[in-house]
XYZ file of C-alpha atoms in Angstrom:
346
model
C 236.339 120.180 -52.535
C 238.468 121.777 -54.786
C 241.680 121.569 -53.246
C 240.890 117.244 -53.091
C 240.042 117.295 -56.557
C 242.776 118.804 -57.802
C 245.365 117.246 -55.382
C 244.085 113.754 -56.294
C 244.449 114.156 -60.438
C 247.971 112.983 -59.927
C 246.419 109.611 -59.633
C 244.546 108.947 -62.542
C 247.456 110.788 -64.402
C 250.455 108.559 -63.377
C 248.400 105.377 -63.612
C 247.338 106.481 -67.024
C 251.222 107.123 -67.515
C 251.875 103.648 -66.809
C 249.713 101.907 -69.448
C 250.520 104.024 -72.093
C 253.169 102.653 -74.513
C 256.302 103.986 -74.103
C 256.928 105.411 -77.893
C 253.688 107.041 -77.713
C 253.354 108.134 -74.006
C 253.946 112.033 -74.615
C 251.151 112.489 -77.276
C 248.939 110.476 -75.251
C 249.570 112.634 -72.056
C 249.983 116.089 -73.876
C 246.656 115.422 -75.620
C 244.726 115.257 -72.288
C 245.886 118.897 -71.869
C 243.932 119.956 -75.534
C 240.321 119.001 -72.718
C 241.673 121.468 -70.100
C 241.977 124.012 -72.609
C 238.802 123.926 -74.369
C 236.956 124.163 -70.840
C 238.728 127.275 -70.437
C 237.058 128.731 -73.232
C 233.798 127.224 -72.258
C 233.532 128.634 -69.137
C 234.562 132.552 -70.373
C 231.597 132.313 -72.539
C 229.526 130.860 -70.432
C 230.752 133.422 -67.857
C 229.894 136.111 -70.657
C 226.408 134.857 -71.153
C 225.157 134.668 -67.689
C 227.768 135.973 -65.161
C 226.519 139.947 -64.673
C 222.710 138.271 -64.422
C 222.847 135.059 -62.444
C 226.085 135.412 -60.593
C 229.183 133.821 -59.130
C 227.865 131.449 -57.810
C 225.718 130.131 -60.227
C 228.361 129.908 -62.966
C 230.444 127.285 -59.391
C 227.444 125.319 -60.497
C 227.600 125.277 -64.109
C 231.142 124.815 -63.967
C 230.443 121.701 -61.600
C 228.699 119.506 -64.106
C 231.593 118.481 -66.029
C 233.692 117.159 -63.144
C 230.438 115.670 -61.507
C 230.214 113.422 -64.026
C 233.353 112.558 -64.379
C 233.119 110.257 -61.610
C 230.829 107.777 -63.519
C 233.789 107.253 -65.428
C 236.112 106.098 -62.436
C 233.621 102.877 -62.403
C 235.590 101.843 -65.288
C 238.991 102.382 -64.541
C 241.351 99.522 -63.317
C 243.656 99.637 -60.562
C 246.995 100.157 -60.676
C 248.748 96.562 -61.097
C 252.123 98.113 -59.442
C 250.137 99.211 -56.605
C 247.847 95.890 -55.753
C 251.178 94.155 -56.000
C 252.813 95.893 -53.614
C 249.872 95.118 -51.573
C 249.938 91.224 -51.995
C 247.050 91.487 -54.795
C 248.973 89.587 -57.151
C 246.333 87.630 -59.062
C 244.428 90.811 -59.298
C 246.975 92.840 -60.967
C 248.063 89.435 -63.376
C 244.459 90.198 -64.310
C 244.408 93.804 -65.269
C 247.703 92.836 -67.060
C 246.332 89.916 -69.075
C 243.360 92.447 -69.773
C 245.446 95.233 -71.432
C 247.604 92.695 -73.599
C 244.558 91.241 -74.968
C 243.659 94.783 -75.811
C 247.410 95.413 -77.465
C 247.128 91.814 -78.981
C 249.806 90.919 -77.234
C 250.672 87.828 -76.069
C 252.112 87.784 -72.230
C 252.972 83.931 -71.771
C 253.167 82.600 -68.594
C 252.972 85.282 -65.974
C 253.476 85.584 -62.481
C 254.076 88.886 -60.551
C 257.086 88.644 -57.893
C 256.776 90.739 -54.992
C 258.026 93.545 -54.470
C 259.167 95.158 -50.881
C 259.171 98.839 -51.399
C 260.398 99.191 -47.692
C 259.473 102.547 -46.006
C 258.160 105.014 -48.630
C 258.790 108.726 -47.535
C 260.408 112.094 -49.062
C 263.575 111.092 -48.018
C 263.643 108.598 -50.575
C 263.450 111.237 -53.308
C 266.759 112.754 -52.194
C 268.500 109.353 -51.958
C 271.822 109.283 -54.522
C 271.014 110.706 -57.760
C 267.283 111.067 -57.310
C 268.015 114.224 -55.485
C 268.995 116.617 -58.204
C 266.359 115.023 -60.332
C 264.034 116.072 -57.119
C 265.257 119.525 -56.705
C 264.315 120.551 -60.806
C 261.103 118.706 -61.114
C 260.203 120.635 -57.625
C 261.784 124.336 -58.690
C 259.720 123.241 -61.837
C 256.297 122.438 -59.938
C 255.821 125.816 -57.764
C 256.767 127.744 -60.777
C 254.011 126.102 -63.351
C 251.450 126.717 -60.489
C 252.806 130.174 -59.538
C 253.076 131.557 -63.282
C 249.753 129.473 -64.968
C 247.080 130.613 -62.225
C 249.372 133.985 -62.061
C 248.185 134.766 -65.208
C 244.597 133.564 -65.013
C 243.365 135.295 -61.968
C 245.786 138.244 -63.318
C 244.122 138.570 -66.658
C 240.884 139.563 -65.852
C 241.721 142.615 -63.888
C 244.471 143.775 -66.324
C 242.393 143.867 -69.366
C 239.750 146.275 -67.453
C 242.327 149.067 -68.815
C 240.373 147.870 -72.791
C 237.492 149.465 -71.480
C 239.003 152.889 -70.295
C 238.065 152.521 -66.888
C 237.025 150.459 -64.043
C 234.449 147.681 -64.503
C 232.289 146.712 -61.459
C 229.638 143.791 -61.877
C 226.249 145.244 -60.626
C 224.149 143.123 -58.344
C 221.516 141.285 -59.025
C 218.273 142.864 -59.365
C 220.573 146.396 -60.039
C 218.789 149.059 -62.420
C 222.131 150.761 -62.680
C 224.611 150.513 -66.140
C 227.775 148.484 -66.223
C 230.318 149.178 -68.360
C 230.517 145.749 -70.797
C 233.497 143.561 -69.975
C 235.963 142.646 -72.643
C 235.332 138.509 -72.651
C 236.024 138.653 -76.333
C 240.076 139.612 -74.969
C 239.717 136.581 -72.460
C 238.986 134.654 -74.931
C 241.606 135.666 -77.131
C 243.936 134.750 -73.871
C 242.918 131.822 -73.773
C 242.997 130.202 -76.961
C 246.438 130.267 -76.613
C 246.178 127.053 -74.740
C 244.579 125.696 -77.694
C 247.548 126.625 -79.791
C 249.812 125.612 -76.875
C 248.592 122.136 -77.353
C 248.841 121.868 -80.698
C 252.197 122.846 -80.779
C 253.323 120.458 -77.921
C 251.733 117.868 -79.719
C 253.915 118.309 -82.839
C 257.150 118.885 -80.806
C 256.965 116.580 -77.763
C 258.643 113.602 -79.561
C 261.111 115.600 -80.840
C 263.028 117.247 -77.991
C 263.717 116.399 -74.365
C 260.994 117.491 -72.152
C 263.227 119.509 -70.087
C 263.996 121.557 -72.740
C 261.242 121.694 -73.778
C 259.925 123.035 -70.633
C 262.754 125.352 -70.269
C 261.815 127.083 -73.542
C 258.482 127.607 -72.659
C 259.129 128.723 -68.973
C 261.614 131.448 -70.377
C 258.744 132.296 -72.815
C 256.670 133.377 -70.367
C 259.568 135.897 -68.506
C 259.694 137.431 -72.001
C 256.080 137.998 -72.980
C 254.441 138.523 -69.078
C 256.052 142.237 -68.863
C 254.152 143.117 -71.928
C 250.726 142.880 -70.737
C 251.748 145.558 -68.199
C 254.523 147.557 -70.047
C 251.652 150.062 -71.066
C 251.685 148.638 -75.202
C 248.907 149.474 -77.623
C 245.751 147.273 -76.303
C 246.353 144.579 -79.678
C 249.630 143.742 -78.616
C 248.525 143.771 -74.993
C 246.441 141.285 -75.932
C 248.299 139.233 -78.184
C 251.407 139.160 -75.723
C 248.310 137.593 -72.867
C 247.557 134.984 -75.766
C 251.374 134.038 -75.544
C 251.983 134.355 -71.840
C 249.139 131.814 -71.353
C 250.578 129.192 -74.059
C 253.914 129.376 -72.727
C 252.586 128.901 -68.894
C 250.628 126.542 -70.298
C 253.162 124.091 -71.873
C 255.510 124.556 -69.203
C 252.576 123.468 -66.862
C 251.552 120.702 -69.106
C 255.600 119.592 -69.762
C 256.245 119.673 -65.917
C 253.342 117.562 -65.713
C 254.479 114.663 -67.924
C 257.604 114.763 -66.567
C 257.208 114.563 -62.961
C 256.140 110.626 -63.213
C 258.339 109.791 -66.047
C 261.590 110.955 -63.739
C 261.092 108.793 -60.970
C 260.846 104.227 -60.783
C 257.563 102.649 -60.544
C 258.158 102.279 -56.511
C 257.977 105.269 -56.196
C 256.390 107.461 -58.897
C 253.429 108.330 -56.922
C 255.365 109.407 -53.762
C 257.677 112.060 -55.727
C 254.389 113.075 -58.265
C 252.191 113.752 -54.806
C 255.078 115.986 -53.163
C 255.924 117.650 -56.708
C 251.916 118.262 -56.666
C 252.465 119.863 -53.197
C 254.898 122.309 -54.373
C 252.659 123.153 -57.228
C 249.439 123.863 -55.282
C 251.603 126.366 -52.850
C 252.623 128.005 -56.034
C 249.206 128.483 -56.851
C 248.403 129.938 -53.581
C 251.346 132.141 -53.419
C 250.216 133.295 -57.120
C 246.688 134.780 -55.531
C 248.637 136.951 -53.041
C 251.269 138.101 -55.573
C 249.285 138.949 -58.135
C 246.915 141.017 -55.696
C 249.747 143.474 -55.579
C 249.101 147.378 -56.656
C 252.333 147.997 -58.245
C 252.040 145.809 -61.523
C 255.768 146.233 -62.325
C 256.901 144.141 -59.311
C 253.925 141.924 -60.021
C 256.055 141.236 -63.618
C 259.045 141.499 -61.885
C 258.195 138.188 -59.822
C 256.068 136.120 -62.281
C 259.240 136.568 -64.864
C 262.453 135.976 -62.619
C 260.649 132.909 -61.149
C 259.951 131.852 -64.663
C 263.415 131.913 -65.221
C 264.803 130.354 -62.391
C 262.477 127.341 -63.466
C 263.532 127.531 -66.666
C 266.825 127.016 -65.532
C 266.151 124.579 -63.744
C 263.877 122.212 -66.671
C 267.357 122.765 -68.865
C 268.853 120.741 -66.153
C 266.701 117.957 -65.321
C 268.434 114.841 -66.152
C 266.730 112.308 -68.169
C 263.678 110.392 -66.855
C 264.361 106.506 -66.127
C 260.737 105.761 -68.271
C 261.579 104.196 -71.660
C 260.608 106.843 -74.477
C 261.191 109.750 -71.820
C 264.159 111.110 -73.900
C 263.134 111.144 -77.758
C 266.670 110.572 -78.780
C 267.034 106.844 -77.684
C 265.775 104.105 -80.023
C 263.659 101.994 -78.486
C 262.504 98.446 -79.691
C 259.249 97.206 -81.272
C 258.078 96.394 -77.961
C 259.179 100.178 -76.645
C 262.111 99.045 -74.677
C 265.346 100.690 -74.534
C 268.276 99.890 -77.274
C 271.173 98.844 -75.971
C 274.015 100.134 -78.000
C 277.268 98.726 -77.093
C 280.370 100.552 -77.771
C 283.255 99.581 -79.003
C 286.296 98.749 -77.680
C 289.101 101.779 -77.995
C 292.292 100.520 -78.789
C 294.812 102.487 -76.296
């Protein structure tokens, strides 16, 4: 159930992508990433209220209620108009168009949809001419966001048992017998970097390409991840967590909006779904890697993957959505300026 749910919010993301203007499309997407945060906080102190008393699996439950209803909220949302196009649904998809103009107050004309043959939609498309190298980085970029995020999530809690000056076990319930009091208070320290993380994408994201933007905060995270295990006093332990966690975060959250601006409409959802692939194995790699005893080589990994991706956001060549690259004007309307050089006389 997990697995589906998290596989299929590359959906609601790229079609959410899509309707967004084009000059405000990153702070749009990057704000949806300030929700994700604050549940991570939620759900440390609700773990730190009733986790040692009711259980595991009673704080699955808790943590279910959000999601759950969720789903009244998919009631509401429209169809994508590229996809019910591409499936002959033309009058349906004028429909959600005329809808969102009215909304915008803007005014359409005549419309009619042509179709539009997509032809056979498969991976090989994505390494067709120069799709491929665009491919290669946003897929480099996808394990890695997956691999060093939930890295340092399920890594966290096992490396700050050390603030307590020994090991912590969780008693059972009904247990007469002590437990030594878990540090939530450095979780949650950990994970308000997130929190910061947004805020600080927000202010930047229309300022500098996303890839180097990601790049930055992938290389970010090779710095700061050694830290937490380098043996440091515990307040600097704990402050390099707080920035290990923004910078996977961002670079998650960058990767993210990237993925569906890089690729055409036909198929954005094609090269988003594999790029999602890669990004769930990197999250399942992540559980057996960070499981290791030695916590150097742990660091070791987490930080030389982190800066192979990082290499490879610097490189990502610019995405073919209009207000993808903050350095080209774009018009009223949030299409592309067309600047025409000059002639050079020989």
């Amino acid at each position: 159930g997990v697995g589906v749910g998290i596989g299929g919010f590359s959906v609601p993301y790229d079609l959410l992508c899509e309707f967004c203007p084009n000059a405000s499309r990153g702070t749009v997407m990057m704000s949806l990433w300030m929700f994700f945060a604050l549940g991570s906080l939620l759900v440390v102190q609700v773990a730190s209220v009733m986790l040692e008393s009711q259980g595991w699996r009673w704080l699955c439950a808790y943590s279910a209620i959000p999601p759950a209803l969720s789903v009244i909220g998919l009631f509401w949302v429209d169809e994508s108009p590229n996809w019910l196009a591409v499936k002959g649904r033309r009058e349906e998809a004028e429909a959600i168009l005329l809808k969102a103009a009215k909304m915008n107050k803007v005014d359409l004309g005549p419309l009619e949809l042509e179709h539009v043959d997509t032809g056979h939609l498969d991976v090989s498309i994505l390494f067709t001419g120069s799709a491929t190298a665009t491919t290669m980085c946003i897929w480099i970029m996808s394990f890695t966001q997956c691999f060093c995020y939930y890295g340092i999530v399920l890594f966290l809690p096992h490396a700050m048992e050390v603030l307590t000056g020994q090991s912590l076990e969780i008693p059972s319930l009904g247990s007469s017998s002590p437990a030594n009091k878990y540090p939530y208070w450095a979780l949650t320290v950990s994970c308000s970097g997130e929190v910061i993380a947004n805020v600080i994408a927000l202010l930047v994201i229309n300022s500098y390409p996303r890839g180097k933007l990601a790049s930055f905060f992938f290389f970010g995270f090779a710095v700061t991840f050694p830290l937490i295990v380098s043996g440091v006093v515990d307040s600097v332990m704990v402050a390099s967590a707080m920035l290990a966690r923004l910078c996977a975060a961002n670079a998650g959250n960058i990767t993210w909006l990237a993925t569906p601006e890089a690729y055409p409409t036909q198929v954005r959802a094609t090269g988003h779904s594999w790029g999602n692939l890669l990004a769930r194995s990197g999250a399942l790699c992540a559980t057996y890697w960070g499981a290791r005893d030695d916590t150097t080589v742990v660091a070791i990994g987490f930080s030389t993957m982190a800066i192979i991706a990082s290499t490879a956001a610097y490189h990502l060549p610019p995405g073919v959505m209009p207000g993808s690259n903050p350095r080209e004007l774009l018009t009223k309307a949030g299409e592309r300026v067309k600047i025409n050089k000059p002639n050079q006389t020989p």
